[in-house]
Coordinates of N, CA and C in Angstrom, one line a residue:
Q1 N 95.6 96.8 133.5 CA 95.6 97.7 132.3 C 95.2 96.8 131.1
V2 N 94.3 97.3 130.3 CA 93.8 96.6 129.1 C 94.6 97.0 127.9
Q3 N 95.0 96.0 127.2 CA 95.7 96.3 125.9 C 94.8 95.9 124.8
L4 N 94.8 96.7 123.7 CA 94.0 96.4 122.5 C 94.9 96.5 121.3
V5 N 94.9 95.4 120.5 CA 95.8 95.4 119.3 C 94.9 95.1 118.1
E6 N 94.9 96.1 117.2 CA 94.1 96.0 116.0 C 95.0 95.3 114.9
S7 N 94.3 94.7 114.0 CA 95.0 94.1 112.8 C 93.9 94.0 111.7
G8 N 94.5 93.9 110.5 CA 93.6 93.6 109.3 C 93.4 94.8 108.4
G9 N 94.0 95.9 108.7 CA 93.9 97.1 107.8 C 94.7 96.8 106.5
G10 N 94.4 97.7 105.6 CA 95.2 97.6 104.3 C 94.5 98.4 103.2
L11 N 94.9 98.1 102.0 CA 94.4 98.8 100.8 C 93.5 97.9 100.0
V12 N 92.3 98.4 99.7 CA 91.4 97.6 98.9 C 90.7 98.6 97.9
Q13 N 90.2 98.0 96.9 CA 89.5 98.8 95.8 C 88.1 99.2 96.2
D14 N 87.6 100.2 95.6 CA 86.2 100.6 95.8 C 85.3 99.4 95.6
G15 N 84.4 99.2 96.5 CA 83.5 98.1 96.4 C 84.0 96.8 97.1
G16 N 85.2 96.8 97.5 CA 85.8 95.6 98.1 C 85.4 95.4 99.6
S17 N 85.9 94.4 100.2 CA 85.7 94.1 101.6 C 87.0 94.0 102.4
L18 N 86.8 94.2 103.7 CA 88.0 94.1 104.6 C 87.5 93.7 106.0
S19 N 88.2 92.9 106.7 CA 87.9 92.5 108.0 C 88.9 93.0 109.0
L20 N 88.5 93.7 110.0 CA 89.5 94.1 111.1 C 89.3 93.3 112.3
S21 N 90.3 93.1 113.1 CA 90.3 92.4 114.3 C 90.9 93.2 115.4
C22 N 90.4 93.0 116.6 CA 91.0 93.7 117.8 C 91.0 92.7 118.9
A23 N 92.2 92.4 119.4 CA 92.4 91.4 120.5 C 92.6 92.2 121.8
A24 N 91.8 91.9 122.8 CA 91.9 92.6 124.1 C 92.6 91.6 125.1
S25 N 93.5 92.2 125.8 CA 94.2 91.4 126.9 C 94.4 92.3 128.1
G26 N 94.9 91.7 129.2 CA 95.1 92.4 130.4 C 93.9 92.3 131.3
G27 N 93.6 93.4 132.0 CA 92.5 93.4 132.9 C 91.1 93.6 132.3
T28 N 90.7 92.5 131.5 CA 89.5 92.6 130.7 C 88.2 92.3 131.5
S29 N 88.3 91.8 132.8 CA 87.2 91.4 133.5 C 86.1 92.5 133.7
N30 N 86.6 93.7 133.8 CA 85.7 94.9 134.0 C 85.2 95.5 132.7
I31 N 85.6 94.9 131.5 CA 85.2 95.4 130.2 C 84.0 94.8 129.8
H32 N 83.0 95.6 129.3 CA 81.7 95.0 128.9 C 81.3 95.5 127.5
T33 N 82.2 96.3 126.9 CA 81.9 96.8 125.6 C 83.2 97.0 124.8
L34 N 83.2 96.5 123.6 CA 84.3 96.8 122.6 C 83.7 97.5 121.4
G35 N 84.4 98.6 121.0 CA 83.8 99.3 119.9 C 84.9 99.7 118.9
W36 N 84.4 100.2 117.8 CA 85.3 100.7 116.7 C 84.9 102.2 116.4
F37 N 86.0 103.0 116.3 CA 85.9 104.4 115.8 C 86.8 104.5 114.6
R38 N 86.6 105.6 113.9 CA 87.5 105.9 112.8 C 87.7 107.4 112.7
Q39 N 88.9 107.7 112.1 CA 89.2 109.1 111.9 C 90.0 109.3 110.6
S40 N 89.4 110.2 109.8 CA 90.1 110.6 108.5 C 90.8 111.9 108.7
P41 N 91.8 112.1 107.9 CA 92.6 113.4 108.0 C 91.6 114.6 107.9
G42 N 91.7 115.5 108.9 CA 90.9 116.7 108.8 C 89.5 116.6 109.3
K43 N 89.2 115.4 109.7 CA 87.8 115.1 110.2 C 87.8 114.7 111.7
E44 N 86.7 114.8 112.3 CA 86.6 114.4 113.7 C 86.4 112.9 113.8
S45 N 86.8 112.3 114.9 CA 86.6 110.9 115.2 C 85.1 110.6 115.0
E46 N 84.9 109.4 114.4 CA 83.5 109.0 114.1 C 83.3 107.6 114.7
F47 N 82.2 107.5 115.4 CA 81.7 106.2 116.0 C 81.3 105.3 114.8
V48 N 81.8 104.0 114.9 CA 81.4 103.1 113.8 C 80.5 102.0 114.3
A49 N 80.8 101.3 115.4 CA 80.0 100.2 115.9 C 80.5 99.8 117.3
H50 N 79.6 99.2 118.1 CA 80.1 98.6 119.3 C 79.3 97.3 119.6
I51 N 79.9 96.5 120.4 CA 79.2 95.3 120.9 C 79.4 95.2 122.4
S52 N 78.3 95.0 123.1 CA 78.3 94.8 124.6 C 77.9 93.4 125.0
W53 N 78.3 93.0 126.1 CA 77.9 91.7 126.6 C 77.8 91.7 128.1
Y54 N 77.1 90.9 128.8 CA 76.1 89.9 128.3 C 74.7 90.4 128.7
P55 N 73.6 90.1 128.1 CA 73.6 89.5 126.7 C 74.2 90.4 125.7
S56 N 74.4 89.9 124.5 CA 75.1 90.6 123.5 C 74.2 91.7 122.9
V57 N 74.7 92.9 122.8 CA 74.0 94.0 122.3 C 74.9 94.7 121.2
K58 N 74.4 95.0 120.1 CA 75.2 95.6 119.0 C 74.6 96.9 118.6
D59 N 75.4 97.9 118.3 CA 75.0 99.2 117.9 C 75.9 99.7 116.8
Y60 N 75.3 100.3 115.8 CA 76.0 100.8 114.6 C 75.7 102.2 114.3
S61 N 76.7 102.9 113.7 CA 76.4 104.2 113.2 C 75.3 104.1 112.2
D62 N 74.4 105.0 112.2 CA 73.3 104.9 111.3 C 73.7 104.9 109.8
S63 N 74.8 105.6 109.5 CA 75.3 105.8 108.1 C 76.0 104.5 107.7
L64 N 76.4 103.7 108.6 CA 77.2 102.5 108.2 C 76.5 101.2 108.3
K65 N 75.4 101.2 109.0 CA 74.6 100.0 109.3 C 74.2 99.4 107.9
G66 N 74.4 98.1 107.8 CA 74.1 97.4 106.5 C 75.3 97.1 105.8
R67 N 76.4 97.9 105.9 CA 77.6 97.6 105.2 C 78.7 97.0 106.2
F68 N 78.6 97.4 107.4 CA 79.5 97.0 108.4 C 78.9 96.0 109.4
T69 N 79.6 95.0 109.9 CA 79.1 94.1 110.8 C 80.1 93.8 111.9
I70 N 79.7 94.0 113.2 CA 80.5 93.7 114.3 C 80.2 92.4 114.9
S71 N 81.2 91.7 115.4 CA 81.0 90.4 116.0 C 82.1 90.2 117.0
M72 N 82.0 89.1 117.8 CA 83.0 88.9 118.8 C 83.2 87.4 119.1
D73 N 84.5 87.0 119.3 CA 84.8 85.7 119.8 C 85.1 85.9 121.3
N74 N 84.1 85.5 122.1 CA 84.3 85.8 123.6 C 85.4 85.0 124.2
A75 N 85.6 83.8 123.7 CA 86.7 83.0 124.3 C 88.1 83.6 124.0
K76 N 88.2 84.3 122.9 CA 89.5 84.9 122.6 C 89.6 86.4 122.9
N77 N 88.5 86.9 123.5 CA 88.4 88.4 123.8 C 88.8 89.2 122.5
T78 N 88.3 88.8 121.4 CA 88.6 89.4 120.1 C 87.3 89.9 119.5
V79 N 87.3 91.2 119.0 CA 86.2 91.7 118.3 C 86.6 91.9 116.8
F80 N 85.6 91.7 116.0 CA 85.8 91.8 114.5 C 84.9 92.9 113.9
L81 N 85.4 93.5 112.9 CA 84.6 94.4 112.1 C 84.7 94.0 110.6
Q82 N 83.6 93.4 110.1 CA 83.5 93.1 108.7 C 83.0 94.3 107.9
M83 N 83.7 94.7 107.0 CA 83.3 95.9 106.2 C 83.2 95.5 104.7
N84 N 82.0 95.7 104.2 CA 81.7 95.4 102.8 C 81.3 96.6 102.0
S85 N 81.3 96.4 100.7 CA 80.9 97.5 99.8 C 81.7 98.8 100.2
L86 N 82.9 98.7 100.4 CA 83.7 99.8 100.9 C 83.8 100.9 99.8
K87 N 83.9 102.2 100.3 CA 83.9 103.3 99.5 C 85.2 104.1 99.8
P88 N 85.6 105.0 98.9 CA 86.8 105.8 99.2 C 86.6 106.6 100.5
E89 N 85.4 107.0 100.8 CA 85.1 107.8 102.0 C 85.2 107.0 103.3
D90 N 85.4 105.7 103.2 CA 85.6 104.9 104.3 C 87.1 104.9 104.7
T91 N 87.9 105.5 103.9 CA 89.4 105.6 104.2 C 89.6 106.3 105.5
A92 N 90.3 105.7 106.4 CA 90.5 106.3 107.7 C 91.4 105.4 108.5
V93 N 91.8 105.9 109.7 CA 92.5 105.0 110.7 C 91.3 104.5 111.6
Y94 N 91.3 103.2 111.7 CA 90.2 102.6 112.5 C 90.8 102.2 113.9
Y95 N 90.1 102.6 114.9 CA 90.6 102.4 116.3 C 89.6 101.5 117.0
C96 N 90.2 100.6 117.8 CA 89.4 99.7 118.7 C 89.4 100.4 120.1
A97 N 88.3 100.3 120.8 CA 88.2 100.9 122.1 C 87.4 100.0 123.0
A98 N 87.7 100.1 124.3 CA 87.1 99.2 125.3 C 86.5 100.1 126.4
S99 N 85.3 99.7 126.8 CA 84.5 100.5 127.8 C 84.1 99.5 129.0
R100 N 84.0 100.1 130.2 CA 83.4 99.4 131.3 C 81.9 99.4 131.3
L101 N 81.3 100.2 130.4 CA 79.9 100.4 130.3 C 79.3 99.2 129.5
Y102 N 78.0 99.0 129.8 CA 77.2 98.0 129.0 C 75.9 98.7 128.5
G103 N 75.6 98.3 127.3 CA 74.3 98.7 126.8 C 74.3 99.3 125.4
M104 N 73.2 99.8 125.0 CA 73.1 100.4 123.6 C 73.6 101.9 123.6
G105 N 74.0 102.3 122.5 CA 74.3 103.7 122.4 C 75.5 104.3 123.0
I106 N 76.5 103.4 123.2 CA 77.8 103.9 123.8 C 78.6 104.4 122.7
R107 N 78.3 105.6 122.2 CA 78.9 106.1 121.0 C 79.9 107.2 121.2
E108 N 80.0 107.7 122.4 CA 80.9 108.9 122.6 C 82.3 108.4 123.1
R109 N 83.3 109.0 122.5 CA 84.7 108.6 122.8 C 84.9 108.7 124.3
E110 N 84.3 109.6 125.0 CA 84.6 109.8 126.4 C 84.1 108.6 127.3
R111 N 83.3 107.8 126.7 CA 82.7 106.7 127.5 C 83.6 105.4 127.3
Y112 N 84.7 105.6 126.6 CA 85.6 104.4 126.4 C 86.9 104.7 127.3
D113 N 87.4 103.6 127.8 CA 88.5 103.7 128.8 C 89.8 103.4 128.2
Y114 N 89.8 102.6 127.2 CA 91.1 102.1 126.6 C 91.0 102.1 125.1
W115 N 92.2 102.4 124.5 CA 92.2 102.5 123.0 C 93.4 101.8 122.4
G116 N 93.2 101.3 121.2 CA 94.3 100.7 120.5 C 95.0 101.7 119.7
Q117 N 96.1 101.3 119.0 CA 96.9 102.2 118.3 C 96.3 102.6 116.9
G118 N 95.4 101.8 116.5 CA 94.8 102.1 115.2 C 95.4 101.3 114.0
T119 N 94.6 101.1 113.0 CA 95.0 100.4 111.8 C 94.5 101.2 110.6
Q120 N 95.3 101.4 109.6 CA 95.0 102.2 108.5 C 94.1 101.4 107.5
V121 N 93.0 101.9 107.0 CA 92.2 101.4 106.0 C 92.2 102.4 104.8
T122 N 92.5 101.9 103.6 CA 92.6 102.8 102.5 C 91.8 102.2 101.4
I123 N 90.8 102.9 100.9 CA 90.0 102.5 99.8 C 90.3 103.3 98.5
S124 N 90.8 102.6 97.5 CA 91.2 103.3 96.2 C 90.0 103.3 95.3
S125 N 89.9 104.4 94.6 CA 88.7 104.6 93.6 C 89.1 104.1 92.3

């Protein structure tokens, strides 16, 4: 069983930056993709970004590309999400997810097998 633990959420001002982390543990040998989703109150879950290995492949939501960067520390089974130029509309609970699939475009929730508990990100205007 894969466990995912997110950290790094918090409150920042409009235009600020925040970095999220997600540490994966347990049966990770069959995991080939780690991704981030987010959900705001009253809205559907939204794909943010994912990273697949090996070789490394990254995919981003078209609306977030350029402000958000996903990276990974393979040795520590940890994925990071660097978020810059944050806006109030980025306020959401951010979830880490793990998939057995590899490749580009793994954007649907149904394609992920494990989920973290989420971390709250709040951007104040």
